[in-house]
mmCIF file of C-alpha atoms in Angstrom:
data_model
loop_
_atom_site.group_PDB
_atom_site.id
_atom_site.type_symbol
_atom_site.label_atom_id
_atom_site.label_comp_id
_atom_site.label_asym_id
_atom_site.label_seq_id
_atom_site.Cartn_x
_atom_site.Cartn_y
_atom_site.Cartn_z
ATOM 1 C CA PRO A 1 41.254 49.944 -93.327
ATOM 2 C CA ALA A 2 43.287 51.104 -90.333
ATOM 3 C CA VAL A 3 40.159 51.421 -88.176
ATOM 4 C CA LYS A 4 38.934 47.998 -89.252
ATOM 5 C CA ALA A 5 42.264 46.380 -88.421
ATOM 6 C CA TRP A 6 42.313 48.031 -85.020
ATOM 7 C CA ALA A 7 38.789 46.722 -84.235
ATOM 8 C CA LEU A 8 39.740 43.199 -85.175
ATOM 9 C CA GLN A 9 42.815 43.393 -82.951
ATOM 10 C CA GLN A 10 40.772 44.538 -79.938
ATOM 11 C CA SER A 11 38.192 41.752 -80.296
ATOM 12 C CA SER A 12 40.824 39.014 -80.555
ATOM 13 C CA THR A 13 42.670 40.127 -77.422
ATOM 14 C CA ALA A 14 39.582 40.730 -75.240
ATOM 15 C CA ALA A 15 37.691 37.478 -76.008
ATOM 16 C CA PRO A 16 39.552 35.174 -73.574
ATOM 17 C CA ALA A 17 39.059 37.537 -70.618
ATOM 18 C CA PRO A 18 35.484 36.607 -69.777
ATOM 19 C CA SER A 19 36.236 32.831 -69.713
ATOM 20 C CA ALA A 20 39.268 33.371 -67.493
ATOM 21 C CA ALA A 21 37.321 35.579 -65.102
ATOM 22 C CA SER A 22 34.466 33.110 -64.890
ATOM 23 C CA ALA A 23 36.690 30.118 -64.037
ATOM 24 C CA PRO A 24 36.866 30.813 -60.293
ATOM 25 C CA ALA A 25 33.096 31.153 -60.150
ATOM 26 C CA VAL A 26 32.601 27.726 -61.724
ATOM 27 C CA ALA A 27 35.191 26.020 -59.489
ATOM 28 C CA ALA A 28 33.977 27.700 -56.309
ATOM 29 C CA PRO A 29 31.164 25.300 -55.544
ATOM 30 C CA SER A 30 33.480 22.259 -55.603
ATOM 31 C CA ALA A 31 35.803 23.909 -53.087
ATOM 32 C CA SER A 32 32.988 25.164 -50.901
ATOM 33 C CA ALA A 33 31.254 23.018 -48.303
ATOM 34 C CA ALA A 34 27.883 24.594 -49.140
ATOM 35 C CA PRO A 35 25.419 22.165 -50.821
ATOM 36 C CA ILE A 36 24.426 22.664 -54.436
ATOM 37 C CA SER A 37 20.950 24.123 -54.475
ATOM 38 C CA ALA A 38 20.347 23.842 -58.184
ATOM 39 C CA ALA A 39 22.094 20.858 -59.725
ATOM 40 C CA ALA A 40 21.384 19.437 -63.108
ATOM 41 C CA PRO A 41 18.925 16.472 -62.987
ATOM 42 C CA ARG A 42 20.523 13.010 -63.047
ATOM 43 C CA ALA A 43 20.157 10.914 -66.164
ATOM 44 C CA VAL A 44 17.707 7.984 -66.100
ATOM 45 C CA VAL A 45 19.645 4.693 -66.167
ATOM 46 C CA ASN A 46 16.873 2.242 -65.208
ATOM 47 C CA THR A 47 13.945 2.089 -67.625
ATOM 48 C CA GLY A 48 12.616 -1.369 -66.844
ATOM 49 C CA ARG A 49 12.004 -3.201 -63.584
ATOM 50 C CA ILE A 50 14.064 -1.694 -60.782
ATOM 51 C CA VAL A 51 15.730 -4.248 -58.508
ATOM 52 C CA ALA A 52 16.867 -2.817 -55.198
ATOM 53 C CA SER A 53 17.406 -4.096 -51.669
ATOM 54 C CA PRO A 54 14.812 -3.161 -49.021
ATOM 55 C CA TYR A 55 17.354 -1.021 -47.196
ATOM 56 C CA ALA A 56 18.292 0.756 -50.426
ATOM 57 C CA LYS A 57 14.625 1.561 -51.045
ATOM 58 C CA LYS A 58 14.321 2.900 -47.520
ATOM 59 C CA LEU A 59 17.366 5.168 -47.923
ATOM 60 C CA ALA A 60 16.081 6.396 -51.294
ATOM 61 C CA ALA A 61 12.719 7.339 -49.786
ATOM 62 C CA GLU A 62 14.358 9.134 -46.848
ATOM 63 C CA ASN A 63 16.749 11.131 -49.079
ATOM 64 C CA GLY A 64 14.465 11.787 -52.033
ATOM 65 C CA VAL A 65 16.523 9.783 -54.506
ATOM 66 C CA ASP A 66 14.806 8.486 -57.649
ATOM 67 C CA LEU A 67 15.946 4.885 -58.095
ATOM 68 C CA LYS A 68 15.555 5.260 -61.858
ATOM 69 C CA THR A 69 18.661 7.448 -61.804
ATOM 70 C CA VAL A 70 20.784 5.126 -59.645
ATOM 71 C CA GLN A 71 23.221 2.663 -61.181
ATOM 72 C CA GLY A 72 23.280 -0.596 -59.161
ATOM 73 C CA THR A 73 26.588 -2.223 -58.252
ATOM 74 C CA GLY A 74 25.228 -5.212 -56.375
ATOM 75 C CA PRO A 75 24.808 -8.771 -57.703
ATOM 76 C CA SER A 76 23.192 -8.739 -61.182
ATOM 77 C CA GLY A 77 23.025 -4.946 -61.099
ATOM 78 C CA ARG A 78 20.975 -4.792 -57.918
ATOM 79 C CA ILE A 79 20.813 -1.385 -56.267
ATOM 80 C CA VAL A 80 22.279 -1.552 -52.770
ATOM 81 C CA ALA A 81 22.578 0.961 -49.963
ATOM 82 C CA LYS A 82 25.949 2.377 -51.015
ATOM 83 C CA ASP A 83 24.552 3.154 -54.501
ATOM 84 C CA VAL A 84 21.757 5.255 -53.004
ATOM 85 C CA THR A 85 24.237 6.922 -50.645
ATOM 86 C CA SER A 86 26.453 7.903 -53.567
ATOM 87 C CA ALA A 87 23.499 9.249 -55.524
ATOM 88 C CA ALA A 88 22.223 11.206 -52.524
ATOM 89 C CA THR A 89 25.641 12.737 -51.865
ATOM 90 C CA GLY A 90 26.082 13.629 -55.506
ATOM 91 C CA ASN A 91 22.734 15.489 -55.501
ATOM 92 C CA GLY A 92 23.732 17.564 -52.496
ATOM 93 C CA ALA A 93 21.670 15.572 -49.975
ATOM 94 C CA THR A 94 23.207 14.269 -46.796
ATOM 95 C CA ALA A 95 22.489 10.570 -46.257
ATOM 96 C CA PRO A 96 22.777 9.067 -42.788
ATOM 97 C CA ALA A 97 25.107 6.355 -44.090
ATOM 98 C CA ALA A 98 27.333 9.000 -45.686
ATOM 99 C CA VAL A 99 27.509 10.977 -42.455
ATOM 100 C CA ALA A 100 28.444 7.850 -40.514
ATOM 101 C CA ALA A 101 31.107 6.940 -43.061
ATOM 102 C CA ALA A 102 32.525 10.456 -42.962
ATOM 103 C CA ALA A 103 32.600 10.473 -39.165
ATOM 104 C CA ALA A 104 34.274 7.071 -38.940
ATOM 105 C CA PRO A 105 38.062 7.009 -38.941
ATOM 106 C CA THR A 106 39.634 5.425 -41.983
ATOM 107 C CA ARG A 107 42.848 3.459 -42.270
ATOM 108 C CA THR A 108 45.740 4.908 -44.236
ATOM 109 C CA ASP A 109 47.990 1.838 -44.274
ATOM 110 C CA GLY A 110 45.907 0.019 -46.881
ATOM 111 C CA LYS A 111 45.231 -2.998 -44.615
ATOM 112 C CA ILE A 112 41.738 -4.480 -44.422
ATOM 113 C CA VAL A 113 40.784 -5.053 -40.791
ATOM 114 C CA ALA A 114 37.433 -6.690 -40.115
ATOM 115 C CA THR A 115 35.757 -8.470 -37.225
ATOM 116 C CA PRO A 116 35.260 -12.256 -37.478
ATOM 117 C CA ASP A 117 31.522 -11.697 -37.777
ATOM 118 C CA ALA A 118 32.102 -9.242 -40.607
ATOM 119 C CA VAL A 119 34.228 -11.784 -42.482
ATOM 120 C CA LYS A 120 31.533 -14.422 -42.002
ATOM 121 C CA VAL A 121 28.737 -12.119 -43.193
ATOM 122 C CA ALA A 122 30.792 -10.925 -46.177
ATOM 123 C CA LYS A 123 31.386 -14.498 -47.285
ATOM 124 C CA LYS A 124 27.701 -15.302 -46.933
ATOM 125 C CA GLU A 125 26.510 -12.210 -48.805
ATOM 126 C CA GLY A 126 29.215 -12.333 -51.491
ATOM 127 C CA ILE A 127 30.585 -8.894 -50.565
ATOM 128 C CA LYS A 128 34.250 -8.014 -51.054
ATOM 129 C CA LEU A 129 35.651 -6.399 -47.933
ATOM 130 C CA GLU A 130 37.754 -4.088 -50.133
ATOM 131 C CA THR A 131 34.536 -2.295 -51.142
ATOM 132 C CA VAL A 132 33.250 -1.819 -47.583
ATOM 133 C CA THR A 133 33.969 1.275 -45.481
ATOM 134 C CA GLY A 134 34.567 0.349 -41.843
ATOM 135 C CA THR A 135 32.905 2.349 -39.087
ATOM 136 C CA GLY A 136 34.460 0.514 -36.156
ATOM 137 C CA ASN A 137 37.429 1.510 -34.083
ATOM 138 C CA PHE A 138 40.304 2.741 -36.293
ATOM 139 C CA GLY A 139 38.283 1.984 -39.430
ATOM 140 C CA ARG A 140 37.624 -1.641 -38.567
ATOM 141 C CA ILE A 141 34.881 -3.259 -40.675
ATOM 142 C CA THR A 142 31.976 -4.596 -38.616
ATOM 143 C CA ALA A 143 29.169 -6.971 -39.507
ATOM 144 C CA GLU A 144 26.795 -3.991 -39.667
ATOM 145 C CA ASP A 145 29.024 -2.353 -42.287
ATOM 146 C CA VAL A 146 28.878 -5.468 -44.451
ATOM 147 C CA LEU A 147 25.106 -5.740 -44.095
ATOM 148 C CA LYS A 148 24.706 -2.131 -45.159
ATOM 149 C CA ALA A 149 26.938 -2.747 -48.156
ATOM 150 C CA ALA A 150 24.794 -5.759 -49.043
ATOM 151 C CA GLY A 151 21.679 -3.597 -48.885
ATOM 152 C CA LYS A 152 20.306 -5.159 -45.723
ATOM 153 C CA ALA A 153 19.313 -3.214 -42.655
ATOM 154 C CA PRO A 154 21.270 -4.346 -39.579
ATOM 155 C CA ALA A 155 19.180 -5.839 -36.816
ATOM 156 C CA PRO A 156 18.480 -3.240 -34.136
ATOM 157 C CA LYS A 157 20.413 -3.787 -30.953
ATOM 158 C CA LYS A 158 18.312 -4.669 -27.943
ATOM 159 C CA VAL A 159 18.984 -2.436 -24.987
ATOM 160 C CA ALA A 160 17.728 -3.743 -21.705
ATOM 161 C CA SER A 161 16.024 -1.004 -19.744
ATOM 162 C CA SER A 162 15.675 -1.033 -16.027
ATOM 163 C CA ALA A 163 12.030 -0.033 -16.321
ATOM 164 C CA SER A 164 11.133 -2.992 -18.487
ATOM 165 C CA SER A 165 13.052 -5.383 -16.294
ATOM 166 C CA GLU A 166 11.297 -4.097 -13.244
ATOM 167 C CA SER A 167 7.888 -4.388 -14.860
ATOM 168 C CA ALA A 168 8.488 -7.960 -16.024
ATOM 169 C CA PRO A 169 6.897 -10.464 -13.664
ATOM 170 C CA ALA A 170 9.389 -12.448 -11.648
ATOM 171 C CA ALA A 171 9.494 -16.178 -12.319
ATOM 172 C CA ALA A 172 7.631 -18.162 -9.744
ATOM 173 C CA PRO A 173 10.052 -20.011 -7.442
ATOM 174 C CA LYS A 174 10.134 -23.762 -7.877
ATOM 175 C CA ALA A 175 8.218 -25.501 -5.169
ATOM 176 C CA ALA A 176 10.629 -27.077 -2.718
ATOM 177 C CA VAL A 177 10.425 -30.839 -2.369
ATOM 178 C CA GLU A 178 9.628 -31.768 1.205
ATOM 179 C CA LEU A 179 12.219 -34.358 2.235
ATOM 180 C CA PRO A 180 11.769 -36.598 5.240
ATOM 181 C CA SER A 181 14.013 -35.858 8.186
ATOM 182 C CA GLY A 182 14.675 -37.287 11.598
ATOM 183 C CA SER A 183 14.352 -40.817 12.919
ATOM 184 C CA VAL A 184 11.426 -42.938 11.691
ATOM 185 C CA THR A 185 10.597 -46.190 13.443
ATOM 186 C CA MET A 186 10.680 -49.262 11.171
ATOM 187 C CA ASN A 187 7.586 -51.346 10.694
ATOM 188 C CA ALA A 188 7.597 -55.052 11.540
ATOM 189 C CA MET A 189 8.492 -56.093 7.991
ATOM 190 C CA GLN A 190 11.472 -53.742 7.811
ATOM 191 C CA LYS A 191 12.729 -54.896 11.189
ATOM 192 C CA ALA A 192 12.610 -58.550 10.084
ATOM 193 C CA VAL A 193 14.511 -57.783 6.869
ATOM 194 C CA ALA A 194 17.169 -55.808 8.747
ATOM 195 C CA LYS A 195 17.632 -58.671 11.222
ATOM 196 C CA ASN A 196 17.976 -61.296 8.483
ATOM 197 C CA MET A 197 20.416 -59.197 6.452
ATOM 198 C CA THR A 198 22.621 -58.789 9.526
ATOM 199 C CA GLN A 199 22.631 -62.534 10.155
ATOM 200 C CA THR A 200 23.839 -63.243 6.607
ATOM 201 C CA LEU A 201 27.123 -61.435 7.356
ATOM 202 C CA SER A 202 28.344 -64.521 9.204
ATOM 203 C CA VAL A 203 28.010 -66.728 6.098
ATOM 204 C CA PRO A 204 31.043 -67.109 3.790
ATOM 205 C CA ILE A 205 29.829 -66.496 0.239
ATOM 206 C CA PHE A 206 31.132 -66.209 -3.318
ATOM 207 C CA ARG A 207 29.606 -64.949 -6.555
ATOM 208 C CA VAL A 208 29.703 -66.068 -10.180
ATOM 209 C CA SER A 209 28.278 -64.170 -13.167
ATOM 210 C CA TYR A 210 27.166 -65.399 -16.587
ATOM 211 C CA ALA A 211 25.844 -63.802 -19.774
ATOM 212 C CA ILE A 212 22.800 -65.579 -21.226
ATOM 213 C CA LYS A 213 21.435 -64.811 -24.703
ATOM 214 C CA THR A 214 17.696 -64.197 -24.556
ATOM 215 C CA THR A 215 16.645 -64.334 -28.229
ATOM 216 C CA ALA A 216 14.870 -67.677 -27.852
ATOM 217 C CA LEU A 217 13.423 -66.777 -24.451
ATOM 218 C CA ASP A 218 12.034 -63.494 -25.790
ATOM 219 C CA ALA A 219 10.425 -65.317 -28.706
ATOM 220 C CA LEU A 220 8.765 -67.874 -26.406
ATOM 221 C CA TYR A 221 7.505 -65.152 -24.089
ATOM 222 C CA ALA A 222 6.043 -63.213 -27.020
ATOM 223 C CA LYS A 223 4.313 -66.394 -28.191
ATOM 224 C CA THR A 224 2.819 -67.341 -24.799
ATOM 225 C CA LYS A 225 2.188 -63.936 -23.219
ATOM 226 C CA ALA A 226 -1.320 -63.723 -24.664
ATOM 227 C CA LYS A 227 -2.127 -67.037 -22.928
ATOM 228 C CA GLY A 228 -1.293 -65.596 -19.521
ATOM 229 C CA VAL A 229 2.321 -66.723 -19.203
ATOM 230 C CA THR A 230 4.528 -64.366 -17.185
ATOM 231 C CA LEU A 231 8.264 -63.854 -17.617
ATOM 232 C CA SER A 232 8.763 -64.607 -13.913
ATOM 233 C CA SER A 233 7.178 -68.028 -14.328
ATOM 234 C CA LEU A 234 9.340 -68.742 -17.383
ATOM 235 C CA LEU A 235 12.504 -67.931 -15.411
ATOM 236 C CA ALA A 236 11.335 -69.933 -12.384
ATOM 237 C CA LYS A 237 10.551 -72.961 -14.565
ATOM 238 C CA ALA A 238 13.959 -72.775 -16.304
ATOM 239 C CA VAL A 239 15.809 -72.572 -12.970
ATOM 240 C CA ALA A 240 13.783 -75.447 -11.495
ATOM 241 C CA LEU A 241 14.499 -77.758 -14.453
ATOM 242 C CA THR A 242 18.215 -76.934 -14.226
ATOM 243 C CA LEU A 243 18.230 -77.613 -10.457
ATOM 244 C CA GLU A 244 17.125 -81.196 -11.159
ATOM 245 C CA LYS A 245 20.598 -81.747 -12.627
ATOM 246 C CA HIS A 246 22.381 -79.842 -9.834
ATOM 247 C CA PRO A 247 20.797 -80.806 -6.486
ATOM 248 C CA ILE A 248 23.652 -79.231 -4.520
ATOM 249 C CA MET A 249 22.435 -75.803 -5.682
ATOM 250 C CA ASN A 250 19.061 -76.597 -4.080
ATOM 251 C CA ALA A 251 20.632 -77.615 -0.755
ATOM 252 C CA SER A 252 21.290 -75.699 2.484
ATOM 253 C CA TYR A 253 23.807 -75.812 5.304
ATOM 254 C CA ALA A 254 23.373 -77.402 8.721
ATOM 255 C CA PRO A 255 26.108 -77.817 11.345
ATOM 256 C CA ASP A 256 28.479 -80.446 9.975
ATOM 257 C CA ALA A 257 25.910 -81.446 7.306
ATOM 258 C CA ILE A 258 24.450 -80.646 3.890
ATOM 259 C CA VAL A 259 20.674 -80.657 3.793
ATOM 260 C CA TYR A 260 19.290 -81.761 0.407
ATOM 261 C CA ASN A 261 15.708 -80.818 -0.424
ATOM 262 C CA GLU A 262 13.536 -83.306 -2.273
ATOM 263 C CA ARG A 263 11.258 -80.541 -3.463
ATOM 264 C CA ILE A 264 12.260 -77.613 -5.673
ATOM 265 C CA ASN A 265 10.484 -74.527 -4.370
ATOM 266 C CA ILE A 266 11.449 -71.294 -6.136
ATOM 267 C CA ALA A 267 11.142 -68.190 -3.935
ATOM 268 C CA MET A 268 11.076 -64.899 -5.860
ATOM 269 C CA ALA A 269 11.615 -61.535 -4.152
ATOM 270 C CA VAL A 270 8.780 -58.972 -4.273
ATOM 271 C CA ALA A 271 9.282 -55.428 -2.946
ATOM 272 C CA MET A 272 6.501 -54.059 -0.742
ATOM 273 C CA PRO A 273 5.204 -50.512 -1.359
ATOM 274 C CA ASP A 274 5.646 -49.518 2.295
ATOM 275 C CA GLY A 275 9.122 -51.029 2.611
ATOM 276 C CA GLY A 276 10.411 -54.512 3.154
ATOM 277 C CA LEU A 277 10.757 -57.587 1.008
ATOM 278 C CA VAL A 278 8.666 -60.757 0.699
ATOM 279 C CA THR A 279 9.589 -63.959 -1.144
ATOM 280 C CA PRO A 280 6.433 -65.761 -2.369
ATOM 281 C CA VAL A 281 7.144 -69.403 -3.184
ATOM 282 C CA LEU A 282 6.299 -71.323 -6.353
ATOM 283 C CA ALA A 283 6.153 -74.826 -4.882
ATOM 284 C CA ASN A 284 7.243 -77.810 -6.994
ATOM 285 C CA ALA A 285 8.191 -75.494 -9.868
ATOM 286 C CA ASN A 286 9.941 -78.325 -11.704
ATOM 287 C CA THR A 287 6.813 -80.478 -11.962
ATOM 288 C CA GLU A 288 4.126 -77.828 -12.405
ATOM 289 C CA ASP A 289 3.286 -76.884 -15.988
ATOM 290 C CA LEU A 290 4.114 -73.367 -17.196
ATOM 291 C CA TYR A 291 0.541 -72.133 -17.362
ATOM 292 C CA SER A 292 -0.265 -73.311 -13.830
ATOM 293 C CA LEU A 293 2.900 -71.630 -12.561
ATOM 294 C CA SER A 294 1.863 -68.366 -14.206
ATOM 295 C CA ARG A 295 -1.591 -68.453 -12.609
ATOM 296 C CA SER A 296 -0.083 -69.283 -9.231
ATOM 297 C CA TRP A 297 2.446 -66.473 -9.490
ATOM 298 C CA LYS A 298 -0.177 -63.844 -10.317
ATOM 299 C CA ASP A 299 -2.235 -64.972 -7.338
ATOM 300 C CA LEU A 300 0.783 -64.959 -5.024
ATOM 301 C CA VAL A 301 1.785 -61.433 -6.024
ATOM 302 C CA LYS A 302 -1.776 -60.162 -5.536
ATOM 303 C CA ARG A 303 -2.031 -61.635 -2.058
ATOM 304 C CA THR A 304 1.506 -60.447 -1.225
ATOM 305 C CA MET A 305 0.420 -56.842 -1.817
ATOM 306 C CA GLU A 306 -2.670 -57.479 0.269
ATOM 307 C CA LYS A 307 -0.483 -59.068 3.008
ATOM 308 C CA LYS A 308 -2.563 -62.238 2.960
ATOM 309 C CA LEU A 309 0.138 -64.872 2.442
ATOM 310 C CA SER A 310 0.423 -67.763 4.862
ATOM 311 C CA PRO A 311 3.873 -68.420 6.445
ATOM 312 C CA GLN A 312 4.253 -71.538 4.302
ATOM 313 C CA GLU A 313 3.782 -69.460 1.143
ATOM 314 C CA TYR A 314 6.745 -67.162 1.869
ATOM 315 C CA SER A 315 9.123 -69.232 4.041
ATOM 316 C CA SER A 316 9.415 -72.596 2.272
ATOM 317 C CA GLY A 317 11.755 -71.633 -0.561
ATOM 318 C CA THR A 318 14.728 -73.862 -1.378
ATOM 319 C CA PHE A 319 16.229 -71.633 -4.105
ATOM 320 C CA TYR A 320 15.855 -67.854 -4.409
ATOM 321 C CA ILE A 321 15.583 -65.469 -7.359
ATOM 322 C CA SER A 322 15.834 -61.669 -7.320
ATOM 323 C CA ASN A 323 14.816 -60.161 -10.665
ATOM 324 C CA LEU A 324 15.473 -56.460 -11.390
ATOM 325 C CA GLY A 325 15.373 -56.838 -15.149
ATOM 326 C CA MET A 326 12.204 -54.761 -15.420
ATOM 327 C CA PHE A 327 14.218 -51.755 -14.212
ATOM 328 C CA GLY A 328 16.813 -52.125 -16.979
ATOM 329 C CA VAL A 329 19.770 -52.679 -14.638
ATOM 330 C CA GLU A 330 23.013 -53.940 -16.209
ATOM 331 C CA SER A 331 24.079 -56.225 -13.368
ATOM 332 C CA PHE A 332 23.714 -56.570 -9.606
ATOM 333 C CA ASP A 333 24.462 -58.916 -6.704
ATOM 334 C CA ALA A 334 21.844 -60.265 -4.338
ATOM 335 C CA VAL A 335 22.301 -60.877 -0.594
ATOM 336 C CA LEU A 336 22.018 -64.526 0.393
ATOM 337 C CA PRO A 337 18.916 -65.051 2.596
ATOM 338 C CA VAL A 338 19.255 -66.759 5.962
ATOM 339 C CA GLY A 339 19.116 -70.550 5.606
ATOM 340 C CA ALA A 340 19.467 -70.505 1.804
ATOM 341 C CA GLY A 341 22.225 -72.124 -0.211
ATOM 342 C CA SER A 342 21.934 -69.928 -3.335
ATOM 343 C CA ILE A 343 20.207 -66.857 -4.752
ATOM 344 C CA LEU A 344 20.215 -65.845 -8.441
ATOM 345 C CA ALA A 345 20.218 -62.134 -9.392
ATOM 346 C CA ILE A 346 18.760 -61.497 -12.870
ATOM 347 C CA ALA A 347 19.427 -58.199 -14.666
ATOM 348 C CA GLY A 348 17.854 -56.647 -17.738
ATOM 349 C CA SER A 349 18.227 -58.025 -21.249
ATOM 350 C CA LYS A 350 20.136 -55.646 -23.565
ATOM 351 C CA PRO A 351 21.580 -55.809 -27.104
ATOM 352 C CA ARG A 352 25.272 -56.680 -27.044
ATOM 353 C CA MET A 353 27.948 -57.391 -29.646
ATOM 354 C CA SER A 354 29.039 -61.016 -29.896
ATOM 355 C CA VAL A 355 30.586 -63.466 -32.368
ATOM 356 C CA GLY A 356 28.106 -65.684 -34.188
ATOM 357 C CA SER A 357 28.503 -69.362 -34.985
ATOM 358 C CA ASN A 358 29.830 -68.367 -38.432
ATOM 359 C CA GLY A 359 32.599 -66.302 -36.835
ATOM 360 C CA LEU A 360 31.119 -62.971 -37.889
ATOM 361 C CA PRO A 361 30.173 -60.113 -35.560
ATOM 362 C CA ASN A 362 26.608 -60.357 -34.361
ATOM 363 C CA ILE A 363 24.301 -58.346 -32.124
ATOM 364 C CA GLU A 364 22.095 -60.320 -29.736
ATOM 365 C CA LYS A 365 20.226 -59.531 -26.556
ATOM 366 C CA GLU A 366 21.833 -60.827 -23.390
ATOM 367 C CA MET A 367 21.070 -60.694 -19.693
ATOM 368 C CA ILE A 368 23.694 -60.894 -16.962
ATOM 369 C CA VAL A 369 22.897 -63.254 -14.105
ATOM 370 C CA ASN A 370 24.920 -63.335 -10.861
ATOM 371 C CA ILE A 371 24.608 -66.184 -8.408
ATOM 372 C CA THR A 372 25.552 -65.859 -4.729
ATOM 373 C CA CYS A 373 26.303 -69.131 -2.923
ATOM 374 C CA ASP A 374 27.054 -70.404 0.576
ATOM 375 C CA HIS A 375 30.689 -71.431 0.263
ATOM 376 C CA ARG A 376 30.379 -73.889 3.151
ATOM 377 C CA ILE A 377 28.496 -76.346 0.924
ATOM 378 C CA ILE A 378 28.808 -75.086 -2.673
ATOM 379 C CA TYR A 379 32.003 -74.523 -4.650
ATOM 380 C CA GLY A 380 32.792 -72.280 -7.583
ATOM 381 C CA ALA A 381 32.902 -75.025 -10.224
ATOM 382 C CA GLN A 382 29.477 -76.279 -9.165
ATOM 383 C CA ALA A 383 27.966 -72.803 -9.474
ATOM 384 C CA ALA A 384 29.594 -72.310 -12.878
ATOM 385 C CA GLU A 385 28.254 -75.634 -14.166
ATOM 386 C CA PHE A 386 24.765 -74.716 -13.002
ATOM 387 C CA LEU A 387 24.866 -71.361 -14.836
ATOM 388 C CA ARG A 388 26.268 -72.993 -17.971
ATOM 389 C CA ASP A 389 23.395 -75.484 -18.092
ATOM 390 C CA LEU A 390 20.822 -72.776 -17.350
ATOM 391 C CA ALA A 391 22.165 -70.766 -20.287
ATOM 392 C CA GLY A 392 22.077 -73.849 -22.517
ATOM 393 C CA LEU A 393 18.409 -74.420 -21.670
ATOM 394 C CA LEU A 394 17.359 -70.812 -22.295
ATOM 395 C CA GLU A 395 19.436 -70.398 -25.455
ATOM 396 C CA ASN A 396 19.036 -73.748 -27.190
ATOM 397 C CA ASN A 397 16.231 -75.809 -25.590
ATOM 398 C CA VAL A 398 13.723 -73.213 -24.404
ATOM 399 C CA GLY A 399 10.903 -75.344 -25.804
ATOM 400 C CA ASP A 400 11.440 -77.751 -22.857
ATOM 401 C CA LEU A 401 9.722 -75.172 -20.629
ATOM 402 C CA LEU A 402 6.389 -76.043 -22.296
ATOM 403 C CA LEU A 403 6.661 -79.779 -21.536
#
């Protein structure tokens, strides 16, 4: 009995010794920096379809991590890069992302500091910045950090190399436009125009402008264009009919006299390709029908370009028109020709806001016309009355042009 009691006493006091002695050996690996060479296999947590980001799959392949054993923390349980990094570190492997995170300085004040791009990307990807480890200066979170946390590989940065830039073909220099330089002698036409324009400086003039709605005129032109009617002939006919009511606008100045013209000849300016200006004349424009005027105008323009007009066909105008509407100009003034009493400058027709007859805002097309007059024989009220009646004809009685 004494021996048996002694044996029992020895076994009870010696049993704890082995567990106490083995404790340092078990804790040593956690305190050591050496990787675990033989760790217990991780439990399988994904038995069905594995959903992982492309970057997470790439990291798993590089670090030998089985995605079946990785618990996803992304949206709807998706496996993202940080999940693979955690699994790789836990298995003793060293993931590139883990090395970068370990090398990056971390903040100790608890503040979240992120670049504007990182904030924008985090909002787009639904990532909380609190869960992202910053690798920027002083632990600042960058857009690349957020993309990695979202399981997306950051776009590689393009580094311009001197070799590639040197090998790239240089852009061909733009061919220089050859501009004329030096003194060029005028042709006969240009000399005549310059002389006449200088002579007009001695004439006292004034100008009046008027806005004319062109809705009715445009409709008539669209209706008659297929029959050969030109817009120039329509305008010439309208001016000629209005001049019948205002003969002073068809007159010219002579020393101590006003010269009235019994005929209404509308001269319309035509620019020459080689410089200069010619004014072919539509004779008796008030009495000629619209279709005859259109045929005459087409013939005059053709022979103007061929320089085959007779002096009577370009020097017998009693009223002048300069039309730049085809160029879309808003408004312009024309220079009064020598010996003329008036010249009408016609600009382009454009949509403009106006007040309709019902008092409501309305949008209609209008053209601005400016008339230049010899103030020695024509006065402002007379010019204004002429423009008012011309507008009335084109806006309300445009059908009279077909009579």
